GROMACS .gro file of C-alpha atoms in nm:
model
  214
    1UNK     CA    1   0.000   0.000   0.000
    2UNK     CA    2   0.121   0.357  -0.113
    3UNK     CA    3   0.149   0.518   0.230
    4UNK     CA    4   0.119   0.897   0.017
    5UNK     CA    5  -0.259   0.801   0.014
    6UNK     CA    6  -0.260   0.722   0.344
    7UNK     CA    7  -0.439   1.020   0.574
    8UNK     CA    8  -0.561   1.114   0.922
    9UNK     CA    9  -0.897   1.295   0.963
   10UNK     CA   10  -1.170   1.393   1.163
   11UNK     CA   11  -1.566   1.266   1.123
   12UNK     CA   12  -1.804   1.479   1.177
   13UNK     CA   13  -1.879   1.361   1.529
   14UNK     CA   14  -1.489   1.461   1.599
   15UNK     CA   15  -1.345   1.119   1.599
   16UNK     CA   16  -0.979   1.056   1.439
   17UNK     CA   17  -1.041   0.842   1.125
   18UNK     CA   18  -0.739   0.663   0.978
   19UNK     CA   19  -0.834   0.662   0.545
   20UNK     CA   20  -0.679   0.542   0.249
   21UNK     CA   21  -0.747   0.777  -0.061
   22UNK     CA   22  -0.848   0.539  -0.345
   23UNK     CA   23  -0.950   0.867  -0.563
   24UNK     CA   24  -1.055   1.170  -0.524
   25UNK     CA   25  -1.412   1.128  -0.363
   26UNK     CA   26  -1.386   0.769  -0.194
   27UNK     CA   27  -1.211   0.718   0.074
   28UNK     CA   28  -1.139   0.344   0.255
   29UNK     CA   29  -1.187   0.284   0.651
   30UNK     CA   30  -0.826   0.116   0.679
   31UNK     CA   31  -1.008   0.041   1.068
   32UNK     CA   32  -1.253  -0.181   0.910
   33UNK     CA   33  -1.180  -0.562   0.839
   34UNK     CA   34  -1.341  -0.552   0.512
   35UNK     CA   35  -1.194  -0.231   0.330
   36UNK     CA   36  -1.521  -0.081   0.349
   37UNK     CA   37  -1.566   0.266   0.236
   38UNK     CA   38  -1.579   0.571   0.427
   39UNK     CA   39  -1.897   0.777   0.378
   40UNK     CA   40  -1.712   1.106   0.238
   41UNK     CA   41  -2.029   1.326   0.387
   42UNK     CA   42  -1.913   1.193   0.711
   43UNK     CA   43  -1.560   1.329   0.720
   44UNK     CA   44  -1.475   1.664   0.852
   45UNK     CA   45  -1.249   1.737   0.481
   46UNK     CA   46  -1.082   2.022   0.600
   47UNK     CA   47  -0.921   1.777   0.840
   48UNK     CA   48  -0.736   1.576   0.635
   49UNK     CA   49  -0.369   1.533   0.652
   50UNK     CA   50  -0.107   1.268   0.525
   51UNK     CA   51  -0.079   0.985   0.797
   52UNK     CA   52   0.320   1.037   0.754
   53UNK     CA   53   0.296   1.384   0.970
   54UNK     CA   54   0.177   1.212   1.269
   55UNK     CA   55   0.334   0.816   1.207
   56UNK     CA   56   0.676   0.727   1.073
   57UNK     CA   57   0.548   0.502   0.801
   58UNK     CA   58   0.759   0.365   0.506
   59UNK     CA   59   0.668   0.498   0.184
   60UNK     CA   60   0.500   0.087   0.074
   61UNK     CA   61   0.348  -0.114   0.395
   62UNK     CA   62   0.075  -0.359   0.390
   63UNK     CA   63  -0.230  -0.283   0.555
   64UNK     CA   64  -0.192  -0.444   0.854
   65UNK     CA   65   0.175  -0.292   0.938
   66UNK     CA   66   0.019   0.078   0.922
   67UNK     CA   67  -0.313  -0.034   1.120
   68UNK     CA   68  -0.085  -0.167   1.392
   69UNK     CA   69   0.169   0.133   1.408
   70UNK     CA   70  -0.145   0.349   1.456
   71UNK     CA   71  -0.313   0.159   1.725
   72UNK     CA   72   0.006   0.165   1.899
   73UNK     CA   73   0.115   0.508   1.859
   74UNK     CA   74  -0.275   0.655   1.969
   75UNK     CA   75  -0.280   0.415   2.254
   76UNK     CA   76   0.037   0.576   2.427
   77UNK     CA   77  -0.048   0.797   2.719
   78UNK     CA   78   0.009   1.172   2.702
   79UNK     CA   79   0.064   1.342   3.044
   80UNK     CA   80  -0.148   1.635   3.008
   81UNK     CA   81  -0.006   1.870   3.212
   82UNK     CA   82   0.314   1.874   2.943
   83UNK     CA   83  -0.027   1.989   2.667
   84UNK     CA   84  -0.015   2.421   2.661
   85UNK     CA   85  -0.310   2.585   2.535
   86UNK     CA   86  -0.150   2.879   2.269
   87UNK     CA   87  -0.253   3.137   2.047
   88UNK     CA   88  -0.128   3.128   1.719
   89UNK     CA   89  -0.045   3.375   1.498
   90UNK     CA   90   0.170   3.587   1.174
   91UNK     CA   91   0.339   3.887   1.167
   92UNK     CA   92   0.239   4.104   0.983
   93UNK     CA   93   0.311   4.547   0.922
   94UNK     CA   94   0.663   4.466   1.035
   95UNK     CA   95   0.856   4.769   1.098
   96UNK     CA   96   1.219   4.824   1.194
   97UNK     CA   97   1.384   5.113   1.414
   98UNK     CA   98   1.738   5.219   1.452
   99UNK     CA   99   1.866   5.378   1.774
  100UNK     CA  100   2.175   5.554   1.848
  101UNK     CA  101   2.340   5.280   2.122
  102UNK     CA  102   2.578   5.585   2.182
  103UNK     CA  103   2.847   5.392   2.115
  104UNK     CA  104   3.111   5.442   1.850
  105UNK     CA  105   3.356   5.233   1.610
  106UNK     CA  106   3.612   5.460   1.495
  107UNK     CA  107   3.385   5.797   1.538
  108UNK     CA  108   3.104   5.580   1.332
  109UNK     CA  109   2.777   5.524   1.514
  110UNK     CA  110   2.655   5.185   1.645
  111UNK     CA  111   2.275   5.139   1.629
  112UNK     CA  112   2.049   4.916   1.801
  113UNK     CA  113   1.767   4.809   1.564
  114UNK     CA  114   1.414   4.780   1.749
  115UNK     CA  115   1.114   4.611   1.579
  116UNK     CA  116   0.741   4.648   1.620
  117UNK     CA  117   0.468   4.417   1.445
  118UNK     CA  118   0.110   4.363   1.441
  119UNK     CA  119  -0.036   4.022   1.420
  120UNK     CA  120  -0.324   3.836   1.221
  121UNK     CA  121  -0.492   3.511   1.172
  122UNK     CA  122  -0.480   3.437   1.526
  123UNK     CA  123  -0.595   3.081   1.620
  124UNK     CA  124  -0.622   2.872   1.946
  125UNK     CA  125  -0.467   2.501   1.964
  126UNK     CA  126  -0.308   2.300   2.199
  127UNK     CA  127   0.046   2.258   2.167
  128UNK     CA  128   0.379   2.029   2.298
  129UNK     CA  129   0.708   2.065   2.336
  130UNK     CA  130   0.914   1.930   2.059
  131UNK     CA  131   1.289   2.072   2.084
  132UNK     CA  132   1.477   2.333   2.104
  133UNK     CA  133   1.699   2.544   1.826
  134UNK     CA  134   2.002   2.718   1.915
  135UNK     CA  135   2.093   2.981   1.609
  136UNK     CA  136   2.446   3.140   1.676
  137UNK     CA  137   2.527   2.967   1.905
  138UNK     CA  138   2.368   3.253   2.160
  139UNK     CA  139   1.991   3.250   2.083
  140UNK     CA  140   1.760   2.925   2.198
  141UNK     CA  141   1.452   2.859   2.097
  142UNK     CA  142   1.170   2.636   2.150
  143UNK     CA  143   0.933   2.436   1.930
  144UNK     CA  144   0.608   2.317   2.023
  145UNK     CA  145   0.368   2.073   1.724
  146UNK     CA  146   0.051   2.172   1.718
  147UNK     CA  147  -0.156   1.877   1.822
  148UNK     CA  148  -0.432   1.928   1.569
  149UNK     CA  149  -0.181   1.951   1.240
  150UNK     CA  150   0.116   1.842   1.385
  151UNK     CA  151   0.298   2.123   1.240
  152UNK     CA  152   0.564   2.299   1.489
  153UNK     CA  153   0.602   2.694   1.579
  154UNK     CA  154   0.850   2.895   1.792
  155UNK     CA  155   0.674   2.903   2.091
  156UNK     CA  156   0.682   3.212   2.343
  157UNK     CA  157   0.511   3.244   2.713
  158UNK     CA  158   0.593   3.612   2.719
  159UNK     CA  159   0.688   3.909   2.497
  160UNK     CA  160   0.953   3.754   2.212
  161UNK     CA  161   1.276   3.778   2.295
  162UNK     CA  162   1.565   3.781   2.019
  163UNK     CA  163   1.325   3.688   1.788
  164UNK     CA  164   1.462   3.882   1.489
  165UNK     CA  165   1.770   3.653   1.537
  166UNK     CA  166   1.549   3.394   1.461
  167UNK     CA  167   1.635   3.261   1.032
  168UNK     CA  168   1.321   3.249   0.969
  169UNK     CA  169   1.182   3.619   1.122
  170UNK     CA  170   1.027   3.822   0.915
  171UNK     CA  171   0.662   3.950   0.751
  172UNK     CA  172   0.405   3.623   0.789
  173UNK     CA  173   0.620   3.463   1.042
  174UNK     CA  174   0.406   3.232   1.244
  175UNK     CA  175   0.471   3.184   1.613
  176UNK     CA  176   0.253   3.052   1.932
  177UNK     CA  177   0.178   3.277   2.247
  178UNK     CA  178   0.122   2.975   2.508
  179UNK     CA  179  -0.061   3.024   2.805
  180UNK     CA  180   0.023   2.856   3.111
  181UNK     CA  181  -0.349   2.656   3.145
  182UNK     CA  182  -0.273   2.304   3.043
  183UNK     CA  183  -0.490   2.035   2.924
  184UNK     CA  184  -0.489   1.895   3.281
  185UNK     CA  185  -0.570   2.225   3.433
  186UNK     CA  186  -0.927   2.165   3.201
  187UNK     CA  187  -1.036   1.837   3.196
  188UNK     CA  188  -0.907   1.733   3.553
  189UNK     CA  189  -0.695   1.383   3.409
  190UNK     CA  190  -0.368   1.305   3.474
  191UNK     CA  191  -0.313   1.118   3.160
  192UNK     CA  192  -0.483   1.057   2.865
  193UNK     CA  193  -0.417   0.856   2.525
  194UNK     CA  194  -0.258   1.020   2.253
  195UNK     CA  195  -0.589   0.935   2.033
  196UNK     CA  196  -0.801   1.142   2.301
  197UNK     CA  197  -0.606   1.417   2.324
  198UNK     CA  198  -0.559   1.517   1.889
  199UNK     CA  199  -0.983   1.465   1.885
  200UNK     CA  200  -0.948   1.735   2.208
  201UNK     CA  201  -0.722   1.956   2.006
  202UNK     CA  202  -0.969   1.938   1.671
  203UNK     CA  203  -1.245   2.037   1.915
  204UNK     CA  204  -1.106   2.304   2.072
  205UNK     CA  205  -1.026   2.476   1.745
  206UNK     CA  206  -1.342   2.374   1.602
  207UNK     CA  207  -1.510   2.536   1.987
  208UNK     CA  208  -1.321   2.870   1.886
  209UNK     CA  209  -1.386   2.941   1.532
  210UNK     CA  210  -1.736   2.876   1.588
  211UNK     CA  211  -1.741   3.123   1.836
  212UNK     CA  212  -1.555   3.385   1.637
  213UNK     CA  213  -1.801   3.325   1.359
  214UNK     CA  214  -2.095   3.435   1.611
   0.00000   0.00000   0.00000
C-alpha cells in the first residue's frame, strides 16, 4: 500500500479516522476488516492530513503494518499537564527602528535596531514541546507541534525575545503565544491517550472558530 494516500482525519462527530485515498471522492476505513468505504459526507475534509505527519510510516506497507503502528502510537499515554493551550499567529506590518546605542567604532555610530509588528490570523490550539533550536550559538529557541496539524512553531510564554535573530523572522512569520493553562488544568486527568487528546485539540479549534463566527 502507497502510504502517500494514506491520511488522518476527523468525522463529523470529531473522531480521528485513519483513510486510504483510493481517488478523489472515496475514501477506505483502513479500521474496518473488510476495506469498506468511508462515507465522504461523514468526514470533517478540511481535516485531512497525510498519515506520515503524525506516524513514521515507510513509503510501501501492507495494511496491517500501518493499522498496527497506529493503534500503537494513539494508545500511548500523554501526560497532560506537558499539553499548553497557545494562540497562534503571523506577523504582519513589520517595521524596523534604529537607535543611536551611543556607542562608537572609529567615530562611526553603532545602532540598536528595534522592531514592532502587528499580528493576524490568530488561532487557538493546543500545543507540545518538541525541541529546542540554538541559532548562533547565543539564541535558543523552543518548538512546540501543534496537536491538531502536527505542524511545529517557535513558541513564546511572554513578549519575544531575540526573535529577529530567529532565520526564519520576518513579515508572515508564524509563532505561538502559550498560556500557562494546560490540558490537565481543564479536563481534571492526569493522563490521557494520545488518540483522546488530537480529537481534544480538533475540538477546541473547532469550539473557537465557531465562536468567532458568532
Amino acid at each position: 500500500m502507497n502510504t502517500e494516500r494514506v491520511f488522518t482525519a476527523f468525522n463529523k462527530e470529531g473522531k480521528e479516522i485513519l483513510l486510504y485515498r483510493k481517488d478523489r471522492d472515496t475514501y477506505i476505513d483502513l479500521n474496518s476488516e473488510n476495506n469498506s468505504v468511508y462515507p465522504k459526507e461523514d468526514i470533517d475534509l478540511e481535516t485531512i492530513i497525510h498519515a506520515s505527519k503524525s506516524l513514521n510510516l515507510f513509503k510501501h506497507m501492507l495494511k496491517s503494518s500501518i493499522t498496527r503502528k497506529y493503534k500503537k502510537d494513539r494508545e500511548k499515554l500523554i501526560e497532560t499537564k506537558n499539553v499548553l493551550f497557545g494562540l497562534r499567529q503571523n506577523i504582519i506590518n513589520l517595521k524596523t527602528t534604529k537607535i543611536d546605542s551611543g556607542w562608537r567604532f572609529y567615530n562611526i555610530p553603532l545602532y540598536n535596531t528595534h522592531y514592532k509588528w502587528d499580528t493576524s490570523g490568530k488561532v487557538m490550539g493546543l500545543y507540545i514541546y518538541s525541541k529546542s533550536i540554538t541559532f548562533d550559538k547565543d539564541y535558543n529557541f523552543k518548538l512546540y507541534k501543534n496537536l491538531y496539524d502536527h505542524n511545529t512553531y517557535f513558541g513564546f510564554f511572554n513578549e519575544p525575545k531575540d526573535i529577529s535573530s530567529n532565520p526564519n523572522f520576518g513579515e508572515n512569520m508564524k509563532y505561538v503565544m502559550l498560556s500557562e493553562n494546560t490540558l490537565e488544568s481543564k479536563i481534571k486527568e492526569t493522563y490521557l491517550e494520545k488518540k483522546l487528546v488530537y480529537e481534544y485539540a480538533n475540538q477546541t479549534r473547532k469550539e473557537v472558530l465557531e465562536n468567532n463566527d458568532k
